[in-house]
């Protein structure tokens, strides 16, 4: 019994892992602090802002190792355990280092039957990496995602928690990967509704400038 | 004549065919925010709730609860107790993609609905909870929201009437469970999104313990239509017991998948024709009428069935979110169920044991059958597992995981039995 307690069957997370960022790097700039303060005013207690601040931290550091979670906790005066709990609960917060582009290929049932797994297999072969892993060059991480809410345009994928790419075919995937390797920003694509196509020859949102890159959106105005 | 009436000449109202409707000036030029103006200047808050009750509007987020009734659950106003609305745009049900299209093409209808609901229930603020995957749409919505504040249509003293209400964006980060109302509130409070036990219901004790109402995007978007055209008009659209326009998200093996707006009570066969029929001239095998968690229907069960609560209940399924998935005759139902079980295993939050462990065992058992190593008695074990999960957890995710498993096995038992090895001893069926 005592052995069992001393050697738990479940691997516990490393309680003192090696830090990815130095003390000097682990600070929020005054602009970021101002933004965090704005997020905090949006909620009755600072707790509510934790998801926004984690997004901000992920934008800044690329992923959320324990020391970044600690920074967020200090910034919001919250227990580290709470921030750790939130950051590990949600799949979109990256807990380890990812590639420059994270390709989330949807394989949930609409996509499954319209070729989601074929898309995933094609990308695995093309990038030479299994799902859940990052390419050796550090450019791409390939992941299998749950429903991304674009079932009418299956198969589809999301790039780095940002733009969607719809109705994927091998040619489209090739073009997308080439564009990403060249460092071009991926555009926001608007899907035409079938009824719009019939009644008005297609309807798309053309004001895509605002969403060319995935930024943390501005804070909502608020009356005090 | 079907319950949907003369649907061929139906004019769309939720997603009308207007170019650039997402711009505030285009929306206002078409009579936008007039419902809000009328409500703020001439209506009493209770009258708005009464009108919504009269319209018979049911929630479009899956459960189909009458919206007017939900609004009337809010306790009487107390001066120093703030009250909140959460607009649930955490659309993660597999097969559902209507809210994203509404937020893309007609966001102001939703904003107007939020403000009308805010007036009806005397609310302080609305948190618009959008799933994190919709990062681009959050940016787009935020732009429109800023314009709304500039035009004095949100914030303090809206349209000079003395009514004040804020709309605040909240970005999720990828958790299906956040679509459940109590879990959404936990997530807003900056905690892990573990659902809460009800009661107390959100109307008594919601976010930060204050009275809260949670409505779906499409539900709120119906509010301006009800005010503009009257509750009686709304009640006359589509099926009597489940009226109104509805966004059908059609996906799967059809020729023209996408979001279609029609009245409720449409024949499923009509919707299949509208979506261009099954790809490659194949036959229909199965249909999921409202997102992953509703029971699947066999092709021979859909004759004369219409898309409304009553008819789908009789047919042995549910309306859900009206995200319809059509599957053709070559579909492997075991693979289908394996993916559904995998989804629920991944998305179970881990709070209650029957769900956390049950969804995992479900996936393992179905995987074993799919790999050709299952035994016939595994099917009965699965059904038994469903019994052990349903109604034994805090929220409905365990039920939502059990229903498709139970009904897919029941309705496609032959498909499953063919993949199983016979049992060594007799199965007590």
XYZ file of C-alpha atoms in Angstrom:
653
model
C 0.000 0.000 0.000
C 2.737 2.385 0.991
C 4.566 1.665 -2.261
C 1.440 2.445 -4.167
C 1.178 5.839 -2.512
C 4.837 6.581 -3.062
C 4.683 5.490 -6.715
C 1.328 6.602 -8.067
C 0.112 4.777 -11.166
C -0.821 8.058 -12.838
C 2.071 10.208 -13.987
C 1.766 13.478 -12.109
C 2.756 16.703 -13.859
C 6.240 17.939 -13.143
C 5.806 20.250 -10.176
C 8.940 22.244 -10.913
C 9.493 22.197 -14.660
C 12.254 24.011 -16.442
C 11.164 27.537 -17.362
C 10.809 28.492 -21.025
C 10.978 32.204 -20.391
C 13.418 34.227 -18.301
C 12.408 36.635 -15.555
C 13.007 39.619 -17.871
C 10.716 38.230 -20.534
C 7.922 37.486 -18.092
C 6.393 40.940 -17.855
C 3.407 42.624 -19.421
C 4.125 45.957 -21.111
C 2.252 49.056 -19.867
C -0.078 48.851 -22.912
C -0.912 45.257 -22.123
C -1.451 46.139 -18.486
C -3.848 48.889 -19.539
C -5.736 46.388 -21.672
C -5.911 43.911 -18.818
C -7.238 46.663 -16.561
C -9.925 47.327 -19.164
C -10.873 43.656 -19.286
C -11.159 43.616 -15.517
C -13.645 46.514 -15.544
C -15.959 44.428 -17.747
C -16.722 41.955 -14.974
C -17.951 42.337 -11.389
C -14.817 40.522 -10.139
C -11.343 40.156 -11.732
C -11.931 36.387 -12.126
C -14.062 36.954 -15.207
C -11.178 38.485 -17.118
C -8.960 35.427 -16.746
C -9.922 33.909 -20.103
C -9.217 37.164 -21.940
C -5.892 37.601 -20.176
C -4.889 34.033 -21.003
C -5.688 34.785 -24.641
C -3.559 37.910 -24.413
C -0.718 35.940 -22.844
C -0.968 33.278 -25.520
C -0.765 35.966 -28.222
C 2.341 37.373 -26.563
C 4.223 34.219 -25.553
C 2.873 31.737 -28.100
C 1.857 29.189 -25.493
C 1.116 28.935 -21.803
C 3.821 27.194 -19.738
C 3.370 27.245 -15.927
C 5.445 30.409 -15.485
C 3.129 32.329 -17.833
C 0.099 31.042 -15.921
C 1.782 32.262 -12.737
C 2.291 35.677 -14.345
C -1.407 35.844 -15.256
C -2.338 34.794 -11.727
C -0.157 37.507 -10.202
C -1.518 40.106 -12.597
C -5.124 39.326 -11.636
C -4.379 38.524 -7.965
C -5.874 35.065 -8.369
C -4.663 31.733 -7.009
C -2.312 29.978 -9.417
C -4.436 26.845 -9.103
C -7.462 28.629 -10.545
C -5.559 29.955 -13.553
C -3.952 26.530 -14.058
C -7.395 24.929 -13.885
C -8.836 27.263 -16.491
C -5.852 27.070 -18.824
C -5.828 23.280 -18.791
C -9.605 22.894 -19.097
C -9.933 24.518 -22.521
C -8.418 22.959 -25.619
C -7.528 26.187 -27.386
C -4.981 27.261 -24.815
C -1.679 25.676 -25.800
C 0.081 24.135 -22.841
C 3.214 23.256 -24.776
C 5.123 24.873 -27.589
C 3.381 24.608 -30.947
C 4.426 25.229 -34.523
C 4.066 28.625 -36.184
C 0.854 27.352 -37.738
C -1.471 25.032 -35.871
C -3.711 23.140 -38.262
C -6.884 21.972 -36.538
C -8.574 19.572 -38.942
C -12.218 18.949 -38.055
C -13.126 15.264 -38.087
C -16.427 15.359 -36.259
C -19.261 13.510 -37.951
C -20.270 15.900 -40.755
C -16.629 16.246 -41.728
C -15.971 12.545 -41.079
C -18.417 11.552 -43.815
C -17.315 14.298 -46.193
C -13.617 13.415 -46.046
C -12.276 14.879 -42.802
C -10.066 11.870 -42.113
C -8.852 11.865 -45.719
C -7.827 15.495 -45.268
C -6.033 14.628 -42.054
C -4.244 11.684 -43.675
C -3.264 13.811 -46.665
C -1.791 16.464 -44.375
C 0.007 13.824 -42.302
C 1.653 12.523 -45.438
C 2.378 15.950 -46.871
C 3.913 17.370 -43.711
C 5.496 14.062 -42.702
C 4.161 14.235 -39.164
C 1.464 12.390 -37.242
C -1.580 14.128 -35.798
C -0.835 15.775 -32.481
C 2.779 16.477 -33.408
C 4.871 19.350 -34.722
C 7.084 19.182 -37.801
C 10.843 19.131 -37.066
C 11.226 22.569 -38.674
C 8.771 23.909 -36.120
C 6.451 25.384 -38.719
C 3.348 23.208 -38.524
C 1.451 21.445 -35.770
C -1.253 19.081 -36.963
C -4.207 18.365 -34.717
C -7.487 16.524 -34.944
C -10.256 18.851 -33.793
C -13.800 18.377 -32.578
C -16.672 20.085 -34.382
C -15.641 23.594 -35.414
C -19.130 24.664 -36.442
C -18.783 24.779 -40.219
C -20.494 21.494 -41.086
C -22.009 22.837 -44.301
C -18.530 23.402 -45.737
C -17.008 20.064 -44.794
C -14.206 19.075 -44.811
C -12.642 22.093 -43.202
C -9.870 23.165 -40.880
C -8.881 26.084 -38.733
C -5.447 27.649 -38.831
C -3.882 28.833 -35.566
C -7.172 29.554 -33.782
C -7.942 32.015 -36.581
C -9.268 31.761 -40.126
C -11.257 28.812 -41.406
C -10.455 27.022 -44.665
C -13.493 25.352 -46.195
C -14.296 22.541 -48.632
C -10.744 21.229 -48.634
C -9.384 19.280 -51.583
C -5.780 18.135 -52.103
C -5.191 21.082 -54.455
C -6.577 23.566 -51.943
C -4.467 22.087 -49.161
C -1.351 22.330 -51.336
C -2.069 25.988 -52.088
C -2.751 26.731 -48.416
C 0.433 25.065 -47.212
C 2.445 26.915 -49.870
C 0.929 30.224 -48.765
C 1.738 29.490 -45.140
C 5.298 28.488 -45.968
C 5.685 31.800 -47.801
C 4.402 33.544 -44.676
C 1.321 35.056 -46.309
C -1.605 35.890 -44.032
C -4.607 33.671 -44.647
C -7.737 35.561 -45.634
C -11.094 35.496 -43.918
C -13.465 33.592 -46.180
C -17.184 34.205 -46.190
C -19.491 31.324 -47.118
C -22.443 32.072 -49.386
C -25.753 30.687 -48.223
C -27.469 28.489 -50.816
C -30.622 30.631 -50.696
C -28.577 33.795 -51.269
C -27.005 32.153 -54.283
C -30.462 31.599 -55.778
C -31.986 34.933 -54.884
C -29.153 37.428 -55.218
C -26.322 35.686 -57.004
C -24.302 35.084 -53.872
C -23.657 37.154 -50.791
C -20.298 37.407 -49.124
C -18.777 39.678 -46.587
C -16.071 41.637 -48.296
C -14.806 43.729 -45.367
C -12.229 41.153 -44.421
C -9.354 43.563 -43.665
C -10.194 43.607 -39.988
C -9.712 39.896 -39.557
C -6.649 39.171 -41.632
C -4.673 38.126 -38.620
C -5.935 36.676 -35.443
C -5.566 39.415 -32.898
C -7.172 39.687 -29.529
C -10.096 41.949 -30.426
C -10.409 45.394 -28.841
C -12.107 45.678 -25.516
C -15.792 46.538 -25.604
C -16.716 50.052 -24.619
C -18.422 50.210 -21.328
C -20.534 52.748 -19.547
C -19.479 53.148 -15.964
C -50.578 21.512 -47.386
C -47.996 20.862 -44.704
C -47.650 22.480 -41.321
C -45.184 24.926 -42.807
C -47.953 26.305 -45.040
C -46.971 27.915 -48.297
C -43.236 27.595 -47.809
C -42.402 27.967 -51.501
C -43.232 31.676 -51.317
C -41.714 32.160 -47.851
C -39.829 35.440 -47.491
C -36.761 35.188 -45.292
C -36.666 37.397 -42.214
C -33.733 36.173 -40.121
C -31.299 36.201 -43.007
C -33.081 38.382 -45.589
C -31.527 38.680 -49.056
C -29.986 42.124 -48.554
C -26.430 42.945 -49.528
C -24.120 44.152 -46.726
C -26.812 43.846 -44.086
C -24.123 43.600 -41.421
C -23.400 47.340 -41.791
C -25.254 49.394 -39.223
C -26.496 51.959 -41.773
C -27.781 49.280 -44.168
C -29.562 47.561 -41.297
C -31.103 50.831 -40.100
C -32.124 51.823 -43.639
C -34.195 48.642 -43.753
C -36.092 49.559 -40.598
C -33.535 48.228 -38.146
C -33.647 49.319 -34.496
C -37.197 50.644 -35.014
C -38.494 47.784 -32.868
C -36.115 48.851 -30.127
C -37.179 52.502 -30.443
C -40.855 51.535 -30.278
C -40.311 49.274 -27.284
C -38.260 51.814 -25.345
C -40.682 54.685 -25.896
C -44.133 53.072 -25.862
C -44.004 49.652 -24.206
C -43.838 48.569 -20.610
C -41.285 45.803 -19.892
C -44.022 43.316 -18.966
C -45.807 43.943 -22.245
C -42.708 42.865 -24.169
C -42.530 39.583 -22.243
C -46.258 39.062 -22.787
C -45.862 39.613 -26.527
C -43.003 37.098 -26.664
C -45.147 34.637 -24.700
C -47.993 35.149 -27.150
C -45.682 34.491 -30.092
C -45.016 30.973 -28.800
C -41.284 31.360 -29.471
C -39.286 28.378 -28.253
C -35.553 28.492 -27.636
C -33.485 27.583 -30.657
C -30.455 26.353 -28.761
C -31.537 22.748 -28.426
C -33.848 22.352 -25.445
C -36.761 24.230 -27.018
C -37.936 25.885 -23.805
C -40.612 28.615 -24.298
C -38.698 31.906 -24.300
C -41.433 34.161 -22.913
C -41.853 31.824 -19.958
C -38.113 31.854 -19.329
C -38.092 35.645 -19.322
C -40.980 35.738 -16.856
C -38.988 33.613 -14.375
C -36.797 36.625 -13.555
C -37.517 37.821 -10.006
C -38.935 41.307 -9.333
C -36.493 44.172 -9.837
C -34.517 45.251 -6.777
C -32.656 48.556 -7.048
C -29.170 47.399 -6.018
C -29.170 43.903 -7.556
C -27.844 43.856 -11.111
C -29.440 41.417 -13.543
C -27.704 39.873 -16.524
C -28.350 38.251 -19.852
C -25.990 35.737 -21.422
C -26.279 35.370 -25.143
C -25.164 31.828 -25.851
C -23.097 31.839 -29.027
C -21.013 28.864 -27.943
C -22.296 26.833 -30.837
C -20.421 23.552 -30.628
C -23.039 20.878 -31.213
C -21.762 18.751 -34.106
C -23.900 19.378 -37.163
C -24.911 22.883 -36.076
C -23.594 25.999 -37.769
C -26.533 28.409 -37.965
C -25.543 30.974 -35.321
C -22.231 31.651 -37.025
C -24.053 32.533 -40.251
C -26.488 34.753 -38.387
C -23.615 36.578 -36.663
C -21.845 36.932 -39.979
C -24.702 38.255 -42.111
C -27.159 39.832 -39.704
C -25.424 40.624 -36.406
C -27.562 43.680 -35.696
C -30.726 41.600 -35.546
C -29.083 39.754 -32.666
C -27.917 42.977 -30.990
C -31.395 44.471 -31.296
C -32.885 41.310 -29.819
C -30.420 41.486 -26.927
C -31.421 45.085 -26.180
C -35.136 44.281 -26.383
C -34.656 41.347 -24.016
C -32.651 43.663 -21.785
C -35.512 46.138 -21.619
C -38.104 43.413 -21.051
C -36.203 42.062 -18.042
C -34.609 45.379 -16.878
C -31.070 44.082 -17.269
C -27.773 45.770 -16.572
C -25.608 44.058 -19.138
C -25.426 41.214 -21.609
C -22.440 38.931 -21.897
C -22.131 37.652 -25.432
C -20.346 34.325 -25.005
C -18.857 33.361 -28.365
C -16.859 30.165 -28.733
C -13.145 30.739 -29.087
C -12.945 29.055 -32.480
C -14.982 31.941 -33.929
C -12.080 34.359 -33.342
C -12.614 36.056 -36.703
C -16.308 36.513 -36.067
C -15.595 37.956 -32.633
C -13.479 40.640 -34.296
C -16.232 41.333 -36.813
C -18.867 41.515 -34.080
C -16.672 43.774 -31.987
C -16.415 46.241 -34.879
C -20.186 46.375 -35.234
C -20.593 46.661 -31.485
C -18.300 49.700 -31.388
C -20.432 51.341 -34.074
C -23.488 50.556 -31.988
C -21.995 52.398 -29.023
C -21.035 55.338 -31.257
C -24.605 55.564 -32.525
C -25.905 55.621 -28.929
C -27.757 52.357 -29.487
C -25.972 50.605 -26.659
C -24.410 51.763 -23.424
C -25.962 54.474 -21.319
C -29.146 56.347 -22.160
C -30.000 54.389 -25.317
C -31.784 56.581 -27.905
C -32.222 59.238 -25.221
C -34.806 57.175 -23.351
C -32.885 56.753 -20.116
C -32.528 52.966 -20.554
C -28.945 51.768 -20.207
C -27.470 48.414 -21.064
C -24.004 47.190 -21.929
C -23.119 44.409 -24.323
C -19.837 42.737 -23.447
C -18.028 40.190 -25.564
C -16.595 37.115 -23.925
C -14.360 34.760 -25.836
C -14.483 31.080 -25.004
C -11.563 28.772 -25.595
C -12.899 25.529 -26.970
C -15.134 23.536 -24.670
C -18.412 21.994 -25.832
C -19.719 21.929 -22.277
C -19.801 25.761 -22.177
C -22.951 25.609 -24.296
C -24.743 24.254 -21.223
C -26.196 27.262 -19.410
C -24.821 26.774 -15.905
C -21.468 25.755 -17.291
C -21.418 28.896 -19.421
C -21.913 30.941 -16.263
C -19.039 29.176 -14.509
C -16.856 29.864 -17.516
C -17.827 33.560 -17.465
C -16.855 33.732 -13.816
C -13.369 32.618 -14.771
C -13.515 29.058 -13.510
C -13.348 25.657 -15.075
C -16.664 25.165 -16.839
C -18.196 22.605 -14.509
C -22.011 22.668 -14.701
C -23.895 23.604 -11.554
C -26.689 21.707 -9.905
C -30.145 23.162 -10.530
C -31.943 24.507 -8.503
C -31.135 27.286 -7.878
C -31.990 28.150 -11.445
C -30.083 30.934 -13.219
C -33.056 33.277 -12.855
C -32.626 33.088 -9.064
C -28.865 32.777 -8.824
C -26.869 33.096 -12.019
C -23.531 34.720 -12.752
C -21.930 35.932 -9.529
C -25.176 34.979 -7.817
C -27.246 37.597 -9.645
C -30.446 36.847 -11.584
C -29.475 35.744 -15.083
C -31.208 34.596 -18.243
C -29.449 32.627 -20.949
C -30.732 32.656 -24.517
C -29.431 31.394 -27.811
C -28.401 33.801 -30.605
C -31.211 32.778 -32.937
C -33.801 33.000 -30.139
C -32.813 36.580 -29.376
C -32.767 37.430 -33.083
C -36.456 36.514 -33.213
C -37.371 39.205 -30.640
C -37.234 42.238 -33.004
C -39.364 40.315 -35.532
C -41.977 39.637 -32.864
C -42.084 43.308 -31.869
C -42.207 44.590 -35.452
C -44.801 42.191 -36.796
C -46.614 41.167 -33.640
C -46.705 37.980 -31.651
C -49.733 36.777 -33.583
C -47.853 36.958 -36.867
C -45.014 34.921 -35.384
C -47.417 32.365 -33.938
C -48.943 31.954 -37.402
C -45.668 31.028 -39.106
C -45.012 27.304 -39.394
C -46.175 24.625 -36.972
C -48.732 25.704 -34.347
C -47.005 24.325 -31.256
C -43.530 25.369 -32.334
C -43.918 28.444 -34.529
C -41.589 30.852 -36.233
C -38.845 30.990 -38.799
C -35.933 28.667 -38.154
C -32.460 28.230 -39.586
C -31.919 24.674 -40.795
C -28.252 23.787 -41.011
C -28.123 20.990 -43.547
C -24.922 18.995 -43.886
C -23.662 15.570 -44.817
C -24.196 13.689 -48.064
C -26.375 16.275 -49.818
C -25.695 18.183 -52.992
C -26.124 21.681 -51.580
C -25.297 21.777 -47.872
C -25.675 25.036 -45.994
C -27.977 27.100 -43.820
C -31.552 27.444 -45.070
C -34.215 29.626 -43.521
C -37.769 28.269 -43.593
C -40.694 28.104 -41.192
C -40.832 25.316 -38.636
C -42.919 22.296 -39.543
C -41.204 21.655 -42.870
C -41.423 18.090 -44.147
C -38.009 16.464 -43.853
C -38.411 15.130 -47.386
C -39.037 18.672 -48.656
C -35.878 19.896 -46.941
C -33.926 17.070 -48.520
C -35.216 18.140 -51.944
C -34.323 21.766 -51.224
C -30.794 20.703 -50.346
C -30.503 19.034 -53.744
C -31.065 15.429 -52.675
C -28.454 12.879 -51.733
C -25.115 13.067 -53.521
C -24.465 10.735 -56.411
C -28.147 9.661 -56.717
C -27.792 7.413 -53.712
C -30.501 6.545 -51.235
C -30.904 8.030 -47.790
C -29.921 5.736 -44.941
C -30.129 7.817 -41.800
C -30.851 11.298 -40.599
C -29.770 13.170 -37.491
C -32.406 15.897 -37.241
C -30.902 18.251 -34.667
C -27.249 17.905 -33.792
C -25.208 15.013 -32.424
C -27.166 14.450 -29.226
C -30.588 13.731 -30.714
C -31.614 10.179 -31.635
C -30.875 9.217 -35.212
C -33.780 8.375 -37.560
C -33.800 5.596 -40.159
C -34.754 6.535 -43.719
C -38.042 4.609 -43.427
C -39.023 6.626 -40.350
C -39.113 10.071 -41.914
C -42.182 9.820 -44.163
C -44.543 12.629 -43.254
C -42.391 13.751 -40.332
C -42.085 17.502 -40.013
C -39.429 19.582 -38.320
C -41.161 20.631 -35.120
C -41.105 19.423 -31.537
C -44.377 17.492 -31.735
C -43.847 15.580 -34.932
C -40.225 14.686 -34.226
C -41.179 13.495 -30.760
C -43.764 11.164 -32.282
C -41.160 9.892 -34.714
C -38.827 9.126 -31.813
C -36.361 11.955 -32.044
C -36.027 15.620 -31.108
C -35.784 19.013 -32.752
C -32.493 19.943 -31.073
C -30.733 22.737 -32.892
C -32.181 21.889 -36.340
C -28.697 21.027 -37.565
C -29.639 18.200 -39.914
C -27.139 15.571 -41.014
C -28.172 13.367 -43.928
C -26.287 10.111 -44.431
C -26.373 8.026 -47.605
C -26.786 4.265 -48.022
C -23.043 3.535 -47.925
C -22.595 5.039 -44.483
C -21.016 2.834 -41.845
C -23.197 3.416 -38.786
C -20.638 1.797 -36.497
C -18.012 4.304 -37.590
C -20.582 7.052 -37.174
C -21.360 6.026 -33.621
C -17.689 5.573 -32.821
C -17.019 9.191 -33.770
C -20.033 10.438 -31.789
C -18.863 8.519 -28.722
C -15.360 9.872 -29.188
C -16.736 13.392 -29.295
C -18.558 12.990 -25.991
C -15.592 11.301 -24.375
C -13.402 14.230 -25.385
C -15.913 16.850 -24.297
C -17.047 15.365 -21.002
C -15.928 17.895 -18.404
C -14.986 15.247 -15.862
C -17.114 16.432 -12.973
C -19.489 13.460 -12.587
C -18.216 9.902 -12.599
C -21.013 8.256 -14.660
C -20.280 10.619 -17.534
C -16.500 10.852 -17.242
C -16.048 7.079 -17.081
C -19.143 6.092 -19.044
C -18.299 8.081 -22.160
C -14.822 6.549 -22.138
C -16.154 3.006 -21.862
C -18.678 3.755 -24.565
C -15.915 4.811 -26.909
C -13.804 1.788 -26.019
C -16.654 -0.665 -26.577
C -17.727 0.849 -29.890
C -14.108 1.016 -31.032
C -13.797 -2.687 -30.268
C -16.875 -3.446 -32.360
C -15.641 -1.202 -35.163
C -12.311 -3.033 -35.155
C -14.144 -6.338 -35.568
C -13.280 -7.633 -32.119
C -16.574 -7.020 -30.407
C -18.935 -9.662 -29.093
C -22.688 -9.633 -29.449
C -23.126 -9.144 -25.740
C -21.160 -5.893 -25.998
C -24.256 -4.375 -27.589
C -26.305 -5.160 -24.521
C -23.490 -3.979 -22.322
C -23.606 -0.663 -24.191
C -27.353 -0.362 -23.673
C -26.874 -1.172 -20.000
C -24.188 1.496 -19.820
C -26.653 4.010 -21.271
C -29.077 3.161 -18.454
C -26.351 3.772 -15.907
C -25.512 7.195 -17.350
C -28.870 8.770 -18.120
C -30.195 11.137 -15.498
C -27.402 10.432 -13.037
C -25.265 13.504 -13.646
C -25.373 17.229 -12.949
C -25.980 18.312 -16.540
C -27.470 16.679 -19.607
C -24.219 15.788 -21.355
C -24.394 12.188 -20.154
C -27.965 11.946 -21.479
C -26.870 13.552 -24.725
C -24.118 10.941 -25.036
C -26.430 8.053 -24.176
C -29.330 8.881 -26.508
C -27.491 8.552 -29.828
C -25.767 5.348 -28.655
C -28.993 3.748 -27.482
C -30.993 4.750 -30.530
C -28.360 4.030 -33.138
C -27.919 0.511 -31.766
C -31.676 0.040 -31.528
C -32.413 1.316 -35.015
C -29.408 -0.134 -36.839
C -28.969 -3.276 -34.789
C -28.304 -5.361 -37.905
C -25.322 -3.207 -38.854
C -23.817 -3.695 -35.434
C -24.567 -7.407 -35.168
C -22.869 -8.096 -38.480
C -19.667 -6.617 -37.074
C -19.770 -8.603 -33.860
C -18.629 -12.108 -33.066
C -21.419 -14.314 -31.755
C -21.451 -14.722 -28.029
C -20.342 -17.970 -26.463
C -23.497 -18.124 -24.391
C -27.040 -16.933 -24.918
C -27.704 -13.251 -24.529
C -30.562 -12.273 -22.307
C -32.168 -9.913 -24.795
